């Protein structure tokens, strides 16, 4: 299937690592031009993987917490590349800011790091998206719907992303711009590997988690998230907007009694 993404410019935040790297590579395979916005430099391994597909991509180093820098980057890319088709808001991290020990100041700082740049990237790009009849794809977390018990700020940010997905779908209906999100539950990435290390027995914890994933008792792969994300972002998914897609092996919705 041709996803009709050839030569379309798509921003991918956190697009050099984990889920974002899978999305950038999948976009490149479809002939799109990924513009990666991320804090750490891309690795040689990622560069090699990307350049085995295309050299027509960009990496722009930015800490998205420096939200004021986003608009200048958007305008510059749009001017050089002749517009913007898509936004993949993906960068974020579960920072475990819990209810007992997190001050409101720390709460707000965490919200800034996981939410505000999602808003600002779309805010800064919206006229370019209108012009291209483009598409927005947000990545969020199951914690928005299930909680996790120790992560108030992250859960709040991820819940807000569900709301923004619907709000932007509604706000941009008349412009033909679509907005959707993919909800991730348990996907094996560098972030996940670091998080699991915080448990006393990471291997035992891994088994507790995978035993509760109904389909095949395994983690979702980066490619499984990326392929759904890129399809929904693409013009081939032309009548889908305001949707929350759960690529999670049934983790959030299937009957707990299933074994
Ligand atoms: P990851 O492997 O850590 O990759 C995230 C990338 O985003 C990294 O390159 C990171 O840069 C970058 N990033 C984070 N905050 C940034 C900022 N303020 N400015 C610039 N770059 C920033 O994480 P992942 O597991 O792929 O997660 C991607 C998204 O999926 C996140 O929104 C996460 O909340 C969500 N998610 C993941 C899971 C899962 O199971 N993995 C579950 C639910 C939701 P650095 O390398 O510099 O940190």
PDB file of C-alpha atoms and ligand atoms in Angstrom:
ATOM      1  CA  UNK A   1       0.000   0.000   0.000  1.00  0.00           C
ATOM      2  CA  UNK A   2       1.323   3.451  -0.903  1.00  0.00           C
ATOM      3  CA  UNK A   3       0.782   5.675   2.142  1.00  0.00           C
ATOM      4  CA  UNK A   4       1.167   8.796  -0.043  1.00  0.00           C
ATOM      5  CA  UNK A   5       3.813  10.256   2.228  1.00  0.00           C
ATOM      6  CA  UNK A   6       6.488  10.799  -0.427  1.00  0.00           C
ATOM      7  CA  UNK A   7       8.421  14.055   0.089  1.00  0.00           C
ATOM      8  CA  UNK A   8       6.141  15.102   2.942  1.00  0.00           C
ATOM      9  CA  UNK A   9       7.934  16.891   5.798  1.00  0.00           C
ATOM     10  CA  UNK A  10       7.140  15.451   9.225  1.00  0.00           C
ATOM     11  CA  UNK A  11       8.501  16.608  12.597  1.00  0.00           C
ATOM     12  CA  UNK A  12       9.204  13.764  15.033  1.00  0.00           C
ATOM     13  CA  UNK A  13      10.060  14.793  18.585  1.00  0.00           C
ATOM     14  CA  UNK A  14      12.423  12.383  20.315  1.00  0.00           C
ATOM     15  CA  UNK A  15      12.743  10.830  16.878  1.00  0.00           C
ATOM     16  CA  UNK A  16      16.248   9.394  17.257  1.00  0.00           C
ATOM     17  CA  UNK A  17      15.598   6.918  20.037  1.00  0.00           C
ATOM     18  CA  UNK A  18      13.018   4.339  21.141  1.00  0.00           C
ATOM     19  CA  UNK A  19       9.512   4.657  19.682  1.00  0.00           C
ATOM     20  CA  UNK A  20      10.423   7.922  17.937  1.00  0.00           C
ATOM     21  CA  UNK A  21      13.341   6.288  16.105  1.00  0.00           C
ATOM     22  CA  UNK A  22      10.994   3.577  14.829  1.00  0.00           C
ATOM     23  CA  UNK A  23       8.580   6.241  13.583  1.00  0.00           C
ATOM     24  CA  UNK A  24      11.376   8.226  11.867  1.00  0.00           C
ATOM     25  CA  UNK A  25      12.653   5.094  10.105  1.00  0.00           C
ATOM     26  CA  UNK A  26       9.168   4.012   9.093  1.00  0.00           C
ATOM     27  CA  UNK A  27       8.456   7.497   7.682  1.00  0.00           C
ATOM     28  CA  UNK A  28      11.737   7.401   5.750  1.00  0.00           C
ATOM     29  CA  UNK A  29      10.822   4.007   4.272  1.00  0.00           C
ATOM     30  CA  UNK A  30       7.608   5.609   2.983  1.00  0.00           C
ATOM     31  CA  UNK A  31       9.593   8.377   1.295  1.00  0.00           C
ATOM     32  CA  UNK A  32       8.662  11.102   3.798  1.00  0.00           C
ATOM     33  CA  UNK A  33      11.259  13.571   5.115  1.00  0.00           C
ATOM     34  CA  UNK A  34      11.588  13.113   8.891  1.00  0.00           C
ATOM     35  CA  UNK A  35      12.780  16.177  10.804  1.00  0.00           C
ATOM     36  CA  UNK A  36      13.900  14.912  14.169  1.00  0.00           C
ATOM     37  CA  UNK A  37      13.795  17.256  17.151  1.00  0.00           C
ATOM     38  CA  UNK A  38      15.602  15.772  20.097  1.00  0.00           C
ATOM     39  CA  UNK A  39      17.823  16.554  23.042  1.00  0.00           C
ATOM     40  CA  UNK A  40      20.651  14.016  22.738  1.00  0.00           C
ATOM     41  CA  UNK A  41      22.649  13.657  19.533  1.00  0.00           C
ATOM     42  CA  UNK A  42      21.549  10.766  17.324  1.00  0.00           C
ATOM     43  CA  UNK A  43      23.711   7.671  17.672  1.00  0.00           C
ATOM     44  CA  UNK A  44      25.957   6.274  14.927  1.00  0.00           C
ATOM     45  CA  UNK A  45      23.736   3.191  14.871  1.00  0.00           C
ATOM     46  CA  UNK A  46      20.588   5.237  14.215  1.00  0.00           C
ATOM     47  CA  UNK A  47      22.418   7.305  11.584  1.00  0.00           C
ATOM     48  CA  UNK A  48      23.530   4.126   9.822  1.00  0.00           C
ATOM     49  CA  UNK A  49      19.996   2.686   9.886  1.00  0.00           C
ATOM     50  CA  UNK A  50      18.509   5.941   8.571  1.00  0.00           C
ATOM     51  CA  UNK A  51      21.126   6.456   5.883  1.00  0.00           C
ATOM     52  CA  UNK A  52      20.648   2.928   4.606  1.00  0.00           C
ATOM     53  CA  UNK A  53      17.149   4.192   3.680  1.00  0.00           C
ATOM     54  CA  UNK A  54      17.721   7.883   2.836  1.00  0.00           C
ATOM     55  CA  UNK A  55      19.924  10.887   3.466  1.00  0.00           C
ATOM     56  CA  UNK A  56      16.900  13.156   3.053  1.00  0.00           C
ATOM     57  CA  UNK A  57      16.198  13.731   6.742  1.00  0.00           C
ATOM     58  CA  UNK A  58      17.207  16.253   9.404  1.00  0.00           C
ATOM     59  CA  UNK A  59      18.276  16.115  13.007  1.00  0.00           C
ATOM     60  CA  UNK A  60      17.878  19.326  15.018  1.00  0.00           C
ATOM     61  CA  UNK A  61      19.205  19.263  18.541  1.00  0.00           C
ATOM     62  CA  UNK A  62      16.875  20.961  21.012  1.00  0.00           C
ATOM     63  CA  UNK A  63      15.776  20.470  24.576  1.00  0.00           C
ATOM     64  CA  UNK A  64      12.030  20.844  24.072  1.00  0.00           C
ATOM     65  CA  UNK A  65      11.788  22.259  27.587  1.00  0.00           C
ATOM     66  CA  UNK A  66      13.218  25.394  25.903  1.00  0.00           C
ATOM     67  CA  UNK A  67       9.785  25.919  24.429  1.00  0.00           C
ATOM     68  CA  UNK A  68      10.510  29.414  23.084  1.00  0.00           C
ATOM     69  CA  UNK A  69      12.934  27.932  20.544  1.00  0.00           C
ATOM     70  CA  UNK A  70      10.291  25.782  18.835  1.00  0.00           C
ATOM     71  CA  UNK A  71       8.634  28.440  16.650  1.00  0.00           C
ATOM     72  CA  UNK A  72      11.911  29.609  15.076  1.00  0.00           C
ATOM     73  CA  UNK A  73      12.778  26.019  14.146  1.00  0.00           C
ATOM     74  CA  UNK A  74       9.329  25.395  12.659  1.00  0.00           C
ATOM     75  CA  UNK A  75       9.437  28.554  10.519  1.00  0.00           C
ATOM     76  CA  UNK A  76      12.967  27.819   9.337  1.00  0.00           C
ATOM     77  CA  UNK A  77      12.171  24.215   8.333  1.00  0.00           C
ATOM     78  CA  UNK A  78       8.944  25.285   6.594  1.00  0.00           C
ATOM     79  CA  UNK A  79      10.797  27.993   4.648  1.00  0.00           C
ATOM     80  CA  UNK A  80      13.641  25.692   3.577  1.00  0.00           C
ATOM     81  CA  UNK A  81      11.468  22.669   2.819  1.00  0.00           C
ATOM     82  CA  UNK A  82       8.424  24.414   1.345  1.00  0.00           C
ATOM     83  CA  UNK A  83       5.960  23.519   4.111  1.00  0.00           C
ATOM     84  CA  UNK A  84       5.097  20.946   6.757  1.00  0.00           C
ATOM     85  CA  UNK A  85       2.752  17.988   6.422  1.00  0.00           C
ATOM     86  CA  UNK A  86       2.902  16.296   9.787  1.00  0.00           C
ATOM     87  CA  UNK A  87       3.684  16.466  13.485  1.00  0.00           C
ATOM     88  CA  UNK A  88       4.562  13.440  15.569  1.00  0.00           C
ATOM     89  CA  UNK A  89       4.597  14.527  19.208  1.00  0.00           C
ATOM     90  CA  UNK A  90       6.459  11.728  20.959  1.00  0.00           C
ATOM     91  CA  UNK A  91       9.219  13.004  23.292  1.00  0.00           C
ATOM     92  CA  UNK A  92       8.547  12.385  26.949  1.00  0.00           C
ATOM     93  CA  UNK A  93       9.532  10.387  29.993  1.00  0.00           C
ATOM     94  CA  UNK A  94       7.877   8.828  33.003  1.00  0.00           C
ATOM     95  CA  UNK A  95       9.602  10.698  35.830  1.00  0.00           C
ATOM     96  CA  UNK A  96       7.710   9.115  38.754  1.00  0.00           C
ATOM     97  CA  UNK A  97       6.638  12.356  40.453  1.00  0.00           C
ATOM     98  CA  UNK A  98       4.409  10.822  43.086  1.00  0.00           C
ATOM     99  CA  UNK A  99       1.558  12.242  45.125  1.00  0.00           C
ATOM    100  CA  UNK A 100       3.294  12.128  48.521  1.00  0.00           C
ATOM    101  CA  UNK A 101       6.626  13.736  47.766  1.00  0.00           C
ATOM    102  CA  UNK A 102       6.127  15.999  44.750  1.00  0.00           C
ATOM    103  CA  UNK A 103       5.675  19.733  45.339  1.00  0.00           C
ATOM    104  CA  UNK A 104       3.390  21.672  42.988  1.00  0.00           C
ATOM    105  CA  UNK A 105       6.470  23.371  41.579  1.00  0.00           C
ATOM    106  CA  UNK A 106       8.001  20.005  40.658  1.00  0.00           C
ATOM    107  CA  UNK A 107       4.609  18.904  39.339  1.00  0.00           C
ATOM    108  CA  UNK A 108       4.429  21.936  37.038  1.00  0.00           C
ATOM    109  CA  UNK A 109       8.019  21.431  35.860  1.00  0.00           C
ATOM    110  CA  UNK A 110       7.232  17.841  34.938  1.00  0.00           C
ATOM    111  CA  UNK A 111       4.049  18.867  33.117  1.00  0.00           C
ATOM    112  CA  UNK A 112       6.129  21.369  31.170  1.00  0.00           C
ATOM    113  CA  UNK A 113       8.567  18.636  30.084  1.00  0.00           C
ATOM    114  CA  UNK A 114       5.890  16.150  29.039  1.00  0.00           C
ATOM    115  CA  UNK A 115       3.092  18.354  27.719  1.00  0.00           C
ATOM    116  CA  UNK A 116       3.835  21.973  26.863  1.00  0.00           C
ATOM    117  CA  UNK A 117       6.063  21.216  23.867  1.00  0.00           C
ATOM    118  CA  UNK A 118       3.294  18.997  22.398  1.00  0.00           C
ATOM    119  CA  UNK A 119       1.083  22.095  22.409  1.00  0.00           C
ATOM    120  CA  UNK A 120       3.711  24.551  21.200  1.00  0.00           C
ATOM    121  CA  UNK A 121       4.876  22.427  18.257  1.00  0.00           C
ATOM    122  CA  UNK A 122       1.303  22.219  16.949  1.00  0.00           C
ATOM    123  CA  UNK A 123       0.596  25.879  17.819  1.00  0.00           C
ATOM    124  CA  UNK A 124       3.687  26.988  15.872  1.00  0.00           C
ATOM    125  CA  UNK A 125       2.905  24.695  12.915  1.00  0.00           C
ATOM    126  CA  UNK A 126      -0.845  25.098  12.601  1.00  0.00           C
ATOM    127  CA  UNK A 127      -0.900  27.453   9.612  1.00  0.00           C
ATOM    128  CA  UNK A 128       1.517  25.195   7.709  1.00  0.00           C
ATOM    129  CA  UNK A 129      -0.698  22.202   8.557  1.00  0.00           C
ATOM    130  CA  UNK A 130      -3.753  24.075   7.270  1.00  0.00           C
ATOM    131  CA  UNK A 131      -1.964  24.786   4.030  1.00  0.00           C
ATOM    132  CA  UNK A 132      -0.907  21.159   3.509  1.00  0.00           C
ATOM    133  CA  UNK A 133      -4.118  19.623   4.930  1.00  0.00           C
ATOM    134  CA  UNK A 134      -1.705  17.877   7.212  1.00  0.00           C
ATOM    135  CA  UNK A 135      -1.932  15.549  10.156  1.00  0.00           C
ATOM    136  CA  UNK A 136      -1.019  15.340  13.845  1.00  0.00           C
ATOM    137  CA  UNK A 137      -0.111  12.161  15.682  1.00  0.00           C
ATOM    138  CA  UNK A 138       0.411  12.251  19.442  1.00  0.00           C
ATOM    139  CA  UNK A 139       2.010   9.482  21.454  1.00  0.00           C
ATOM    140  CA  UNK A 140       0.585   9.014  24.931  1.00  0.00           C
ATOM    141  CA  UNK A 141       0.527   6.429  27.689  1.00  0.00           C
ATOM    142  CA  UNK A 142      -1.947   4.012  29.230  1.00  0.00           C
ATOM    143  CA  UNK A 143      -1.256   5.747  32.560  1.00  0.00           C
ATOM    144  CA  UNK A 144      -3.639   8.485  31.345  1.00  0.00           C
ATOM    145  CA  UNK A 145      -6.465   5.942  31.725  1.00  0.00           C
ATOM    146  CA  UNK A 146      -5.210   3.331  34.168  1.00  0.00           C
ATOM    147  CA  UNK A 147      -2.981   5.370  36.512  1.00  0.00           C
ATOM    148  CA  UNK A 148       0.217   3.820  37.751  1.00  0.00           C
ATOM    149  CA  UNK A 149       0.216   4.752  41.415  1.00  0.00           C
ATOM    150  CA  UNK A 150       3.472   6.700  41.589  1.00  0.00           C
ATOM    151  CA  UNK A 151       3.397   9.180  38.754  1.00  0.00           C
ATOM    152  CA  UNK A 152       0.905  12.040  39.188  1.00  0.00           C
ATOM    153  CA  UNK A 153       2.535  14.555  36.855  1.00  0.00           C
ATOM    154  CA  UNK A 154       3.210  12.124  33.996  1.00  0.00           C
ATOM    155  CA  UNK A 155      -0.326  10.685  34.207  1.00  0.00           C
ATOM    156  CA  UNK A 156      -1.750  14.228  34.143  1.00  0.00           C
ATOM    157  CA  UNK A 157       0.348  15.199  31.111  1.00  0.00           C
ATOM    158  CA  UNK A 158      -0.585  12.036  29.244  1.00  0.00           C
ATOM    159  CA  UNK A 159      -4.277  12.536  30.067  1.00  0.00           C
ATOM    160  CA  UNK A 160      -4.076  16.066  28.736  1.00  0.00           C
ATOM    161  CA  UNK A 161      -2.639  14.679  25.494  1.00  0.00           C
ATOM    162  CA  UNK A 162      -5.787  12.561  25.046  1.00  0.00           C
ATOM    163  CA  UNK A 163      -7.833  15.741  25.496  1.00  0.00           C
ATOM    164  CA  UNK A 164      -5.706  17.770  23.096  1.00  0.00           C
ATOM    165  CA  UNK A 165      -5.980  15.041  20.465  1.00  0.00           C
ATOM    166  CA  UNK A 166      -9.781  15.440  20.465  1.00  0.00           C
ATOM    167  CA  UNK A 167      -9.661  19.234  20.821  1.00  0.00           C
ATOM    168  CA  UNK A 168      -7.329  19.648  17.841  1.00  0.00           C
ATOM    169  CA  UNK A 169      -9.426  17.223  15.758  1.00  0.00           C
ATOM    170  CA  UNK A 170     -12.452  19.429  16.485  1.00  0.00           C
ATOM    171  CA  UNK A 171     -10.620  22.743  16.055  1.00  0.00           C
ATOM    172  CA  UNK A 172      -9.163  21.748  12.674  1.00  0.00           C
ATOM    173  CA  UNK A 173     -12.120  19.886  11.159  1.00  0.00           C
ATOM    174  CA  UNK A 174     -12.934  22.660   8.713  1.00  0.00           C
ATOM    175  CA  UNK A 175      -9.308  22.806   7.594  1.00  0.00           C
ATOM    176  CA  UNK A 176      -9.090  19.113   6.720  1.00  0.00           C
ATOM    177  CA  UNK A 177      -6.328  18.620   9.301  1.00  0.00           C
ATOM    178  CA  UNK A 178      -6.599  15.367  11.262  1.00  0.00           C
ATOM    179  CA  UNK A 179      -5.448  14.689  14.828  1.00  0.00           C
ATOM    180  CA  UNK A 180      -5.065  11.247  16.405  1.00  0.00           C
ATOM    181  CA  UNK A 181      -3.065   9.530  19.075  1.00  0.00           C
ATOM    182  CA  UNK A 182      -1.499   6.171  19.764  1.00  0.00           C
ATOM    183  CA  UNK A 183      -1.721   4.982  23.350  1.00  0.00           C
ATOM    184  CA  UNK A 184       1.291   2.925  24.411  1.00  0.00           C
ATOM    185  CA  UNK A 185       1.211   0.469  27.302  1.00  0.00           C
ATOM    186  CA  UNK A 186       4.332  -1.688  27.495  1.00  0.00           C
ATOM    187  CA  UNK A 187       6.838  -1.181  24.674  1.00  0.00           C
ATOM    188  CA  UNK A 188      10.460  -2.241  25.082  1.00  0.00           C
ATOM    189  CA  UNK A 189      12.622   0.881  24.525  1.00  0.00           C
ATOM    190  CA  UNK A 190      15.730   2.442  26.137  1.00  0.00           C
ATOM    191  CA  UNK A 191      13.400   4.460  28.423  1.00  0.00           C
ATOM    192  CA  UNK A 192      11.621   1.293  29.484  1.00  0.00           C
ATOM    193  CA  UNK A 193      14.905  -0.538  30.070  1.00  0.00           C
ATOM    194  CA  UNK A 194      16.022   2.289  32.395  1.00  0.00           C
ATOM    195  CA  UNK A 195      12.697   2.300  34.249  1.00  0.00           C
ATOM    196  CA  UNK A 196      12.732  -1.446  34.855  1.00  0.00           C
ATOM    197  CA  UNK A 197      16.205  -1.108  36.381  1.00  0.00           C
ATOM    198  CA  UNK A 198      14.617   0.889  39.233  1.00  0.00           C
ATOM    199  CA  UNK A 199      13.085  -2.355  40.588  1.00  0.00           C
ATOM    200  CA  UNK A 200      15.010  -4.645  42.957  1.00  0.00           C
ATOM    201  CA  UNK A 201      14.614  -7.600  40.608  1.00  0.00           C
ATOM    202  CA  UNK A 202      14.137  -6.249  37.069  1.00  0.00           C
ATOM    203  CA  UNK A 203      13.789  -9.707  35.451  1.00  0.00           C
ATOM    204  CA  UNK A 204      11.061 -10.744  37.889  1.00  0.00           C
ATOM    205  CA  UNK A 205       9.287  -7.431  37.300  1.00  0.00           C
ATOM    206  CA  UNK A 206       9.487  -7.940  33.531  1.00  0.00           C
ATOM    207  CA  UNK A 207       7.760 -11.293  33.902  1.00  0.00           C
ATOM    208  CA  UNK A 208       5.022  -9.834  36.127  1.00  0.00           C
ATOM    209  CA  UNK A 209       4.336  -7.268  33.396  1.00  0.00           C
ATOM    210  CA  UNK A 210       4.449  -9.524  30.337  1.00  0.00           C
ATOM    211  CA  UNK A 211       2.256 -12.129  32.089  1.00  0.00           C
ATOM    212  CA  UNK A 212      -0.477  -9.445  32.090  1.00  0.00           C
ATOM    213  CA  UNK A 213      -0.270  -8.586  28.380  1.00  0.00           C
ATOM    214  CA  UNK A 214      -3.092 -10.658  26.865  1.00  0.00           C
ATOM    215  CA  UNK A 215      -1.826 -11.045  23.300  1.00  0.00           C
ATOM    216  CA  UNK A 216       1.225 -13.308  23.267  1.00  0.00           C
ATOM    217  CA  UNK A 217       2.429 -12.306  26.774  1.00  0.00           C
ATOM    218  CA  UNK A 218       5.135 -10.028  25.396  1.00  0.00           C
ATOM    219  CA  UNK A 219       6.083  -6.375  25.088  1.00  0.00           C
ATOM    220  CA  UNK A 220       4.785  -4.387  22.117  1.00  0.00           C
ATOM    221  CA  UNK A 221       7.628  -3.742  19.675  1.00  0.00           C
ATOM    222  CA  UNK A 222       8.764  -0.310  18.531  1.00  0.00           C
ATOM    223  CA  UNK A 223       7.898  -1.314  14.943  1.00  0.00           C
ATOM    224  CA  UNK A 224       4.313  -2.196  15.917  1.00  0.00           C
ATOM    225  CA  UNK A 225       3.797   1.273  17.402  1.00  0.00           C
ATOM    226  CA  UNK A 226       5.601   2.968  14.515  1.00  0.00           C
ATOM    227  CA  UNK A 227       3.662   1.249  11.735  1.00  0.00           C
ATOM    228  CA  UNK A 228       0.288   2.150  13.248  1.00  0.00           C
ATOM    229  CA  UNK A 229       1.437   5.720  13.956  1.00  0.00           C
ATOM    230  CA  UNK A 230       2.695   6.269  10.411  1.00  0.00           C
ATOM    231  CA  UNK A 231      -0.438   4.784   8.825  1.00  0.00           C
ATOM    232  CA  UNK A 232      -2.744   6.970  10.921  1.00  0.00           C
ATOM    233  CA  UNK A 233      -0.636  10.045  10.188  1.00  0.00           C
ATOM    234  CA  UNK A 234      -0.700   9.353   6.450  1.00  0.00           C
ATOM    235  CA  UNK A 235      -3.222  10.567   3.857  1.00  0.00           C
ATOM    236  CA  UNK A 236      -4.244   6.902   3.415  1.00  0.00           C
ATOM    237  CA  UNK A 237      -5.987   7.206   6.793  1.00  0.00           C
ATOM    238  CA  UNK A 238      -8.047  10.067   5.422  1.00  0.00           C
ATOM    239  CA  UNK A 239     -11.304   9.648   7.406  1.00  0.00           C
ATOM    240  CA  UNK A 240      -9.813   8.965  10.840  1.00  0.00           C
ATOM    241  CA  UNK A 241      -9.633  11.858  13.283  1.00  0.00           C
ATOM    242  CA  UNK A 242      -9.902  12.401  17.034  1.00  0.00           C
ATOM    243  CA  UNK A 243      -9.073   8.740  17.681  1.00  0.00           C
ATOM    244  CA  UNK A 244      -7.154   7.095  20.504  1.00  0.00           C
ATOM    245  CA  UNK A 245      -5.591   3.925  19.107  1.00  0.00           C
ATOM    246  CA  UNK A 246      -4.429   1.322  21.592  1.00  0.00           C
ATOM    247  CA  UNK A 247      -1.486  -0.681  20.235  1.00  0.00           C
ATOM    248  CA  UNK A 248      -1.039  -2.739  23.373  1.00  0.00           C
ATOM    249  CA  UNK A 249      -1.851  -6.418  22.865  1.00  0.00           C
ATOM    250  CA  UNK A 250      -5.186  -5.843  24.623  1.00  0.00           C
ATOM    251  CA  UNK A 251      -3.557  -4.595  27.838  1.00  0.00           C
ATOM    252  CA  UNK A 252      -5.983  -1.783  28.654  1.00  0.00           C
ATOM    253  CA  UNK A 253      -9.300  -3.222  27.481  1.00  0.00           C
ATOM    254  CA  UNK A 254      -9.467  -7.002  27.584  1.00  0.00           C
ATOM    255  CA  UNK A 255     -11.033  -9.013  30.400  1.00  0.00           C
ATOM    256  CA  UNK A 256      -8.688  -9.387  33.406  1.00  0.00           C
ATOM    257  CA  UNK A 257      -9.976 -12.934  33.863  1.00  0.00           C
ATOM    258  CA  UNK A 258      -8.325 -14.077  30.653  1.00  0.00           C
ATOM    259  CA  UNK A 259      -5.277 -16.201  31.308  1.00  0.00           C
TER     260      UNK A 259
HETATM  261  P1  LIG B   1      12.989   6.955  24.935  1.00  0.00           P
HETATM  262  O1  LIG B   1      13.529   5.661  24.461  1.00  0.00           O
HETATM  263  O2  LIG B   1      13.615   7.585  26.134  1.00  0.00           O
HETATM  264  O3  LIG B   1      12.999   8.019  23.768  1.00  0.00           O
HETATM  265  C1  LIG B   1      12.455   9.296  23.994  1.00  0.00           C
HETATM  266  C2  LIG B   1      13.253  10.320  23.224  1.00  0.00           C
HETATM  267  O4  LIG B   1      12.668  11.590  23.489  1.00  0.00           O
HETATM  268  C3  LIG B   1      14.716  10.418  23.656  1.00  0.00           C
HETATM  269  O5  LIG B   1      15.520  10.634  22.540  1.00  0.00           O
HETATM  270  C4  LIG B   1      14.715  11.642  24.560  1.00  0.00           C
HETATM  271  O6  LIG B   1      15.956  12.319  24.610  1.00  0.00           O
HETATM  272  C5  LIG B   1      13.703  12.504  23.850  1.00  0.00           C
HETATM  273  N1  LIG B   1      13.210  13.524  24.756  1.00  0.00           N
HETATM  274  C6  LIG B   1      12.524  13.358  25.916  1.00  0.00           C
HETATM  275  N2  LIG B   1      12.258  14.547  26.477  1.00  0.00           N
HETATM  276  C7  LIG B   1      12.807  15.485  25.645  1.00  0.00           C
HETATM  277  C8  LIG B   1      12.878  16.893  25.672  1.00  0.00           C
HETATM  278  N3  LIG B   1      12.399  17.615  26.679  1.00  0.00           N
HETATM  279  N4  LIG B   1      13.518  17.517  24.655  1.00  0.00           N
HETATM  280  C9  LIG B   1      14.036  16.817  23.621  1.00  0.00           C
HETATM  281  N5  LIG B   1      14.003  15.489  23.545  1.00  0.00           N
HETATM  282  C10 LIG B   1      13.401  14.838  24.555  1.00  0.00           C
HETATM  283  O7  LIG B   1      11.408   6.795  25.239  1.00  0.00           O
HETATM  284  P2  LIG B   1      10.257   5.882  24.579  1.00  0.00           P
HETATM  285  O8  LIG B   1      10.002   4.716  25.453  1.00  0.00           O
HETATM  286  O9  LIG B   1      10.538   5.666  23.142  1.00  0.00           O
HETATM  287  O10 LIG B   1       9.016   6.856  24.775  1.00  0.00           O
HETATM  288  C11 LIG B   1       8.499   7.658  23.735  1.00  0.00           C
HETATM  289  C12 LIG B   1       7.121   8.149  24.131  1.00  0.00           C
HETATM  290  O11 LIG B   1       6.272   7.027  24.386  1.00  0.00           O
HETATM  291  C13 LIG B   1       7.104   9.001  25.414  1.00  0.00           C
HETATM  292  O12 LIG B   1       6.177  10.049  25.263  1.00  0.00           O
HETATM  293  C14 LIG B   1       6.621   8.023  26.467  1.00  0.00           C
HETATM  294  O13 LIG B   1       5.977   8.667  27.528  1.00  0.00           O
HETATM  295  C15 LIG B   1       5.662   7.177  25.658  1.00  0.00           C
HETATM  296  N6  LIG B   1       5.375   5.866  26.259  1.00  0.00           N
HETATM  297  C16 LIG B   1       6.290   4.865  26.210  1.00  0.00           C
HETATM  298  C17 LIG B   1       5.979   3.643  26.798  1.00  0.00           C
HETATM  299  C18 LIG B   1       6.901   2.471  26.727  1.00  0.00           C
HETATM  300  O14 LIG B   1       6.477   1.376  27.136  1.00  0.00           O
HETATM  301  N7  LIG B   1       8.105   2.614  26.232  1.00  0.00           N
HETATM  302  C19 LIG B   1       4.751   3.462  27.445  1.00  0.00           C
HETATM  303  C20 LIG B   1       3.853   4.519  27.459  1.00  0.00           C
HETATM  304  C21 LIG B   1       4.166   5.716  26.853  1.00  0.00           C
HETATM  305  P3  LIG B   1      17.086  11.906  25.674  1.00  0.00           P
HETATM  306  O15 LIG B   1      17.697  10.663  25.113  1.00  0.00           O
HETATM  307  O16 LIG B   1      17.991  13.072  25.709  1.00  0.00           O
HETATM  308  O17 LIG B   1      16.388  11.664  26.989  1.00  0.00           O
END
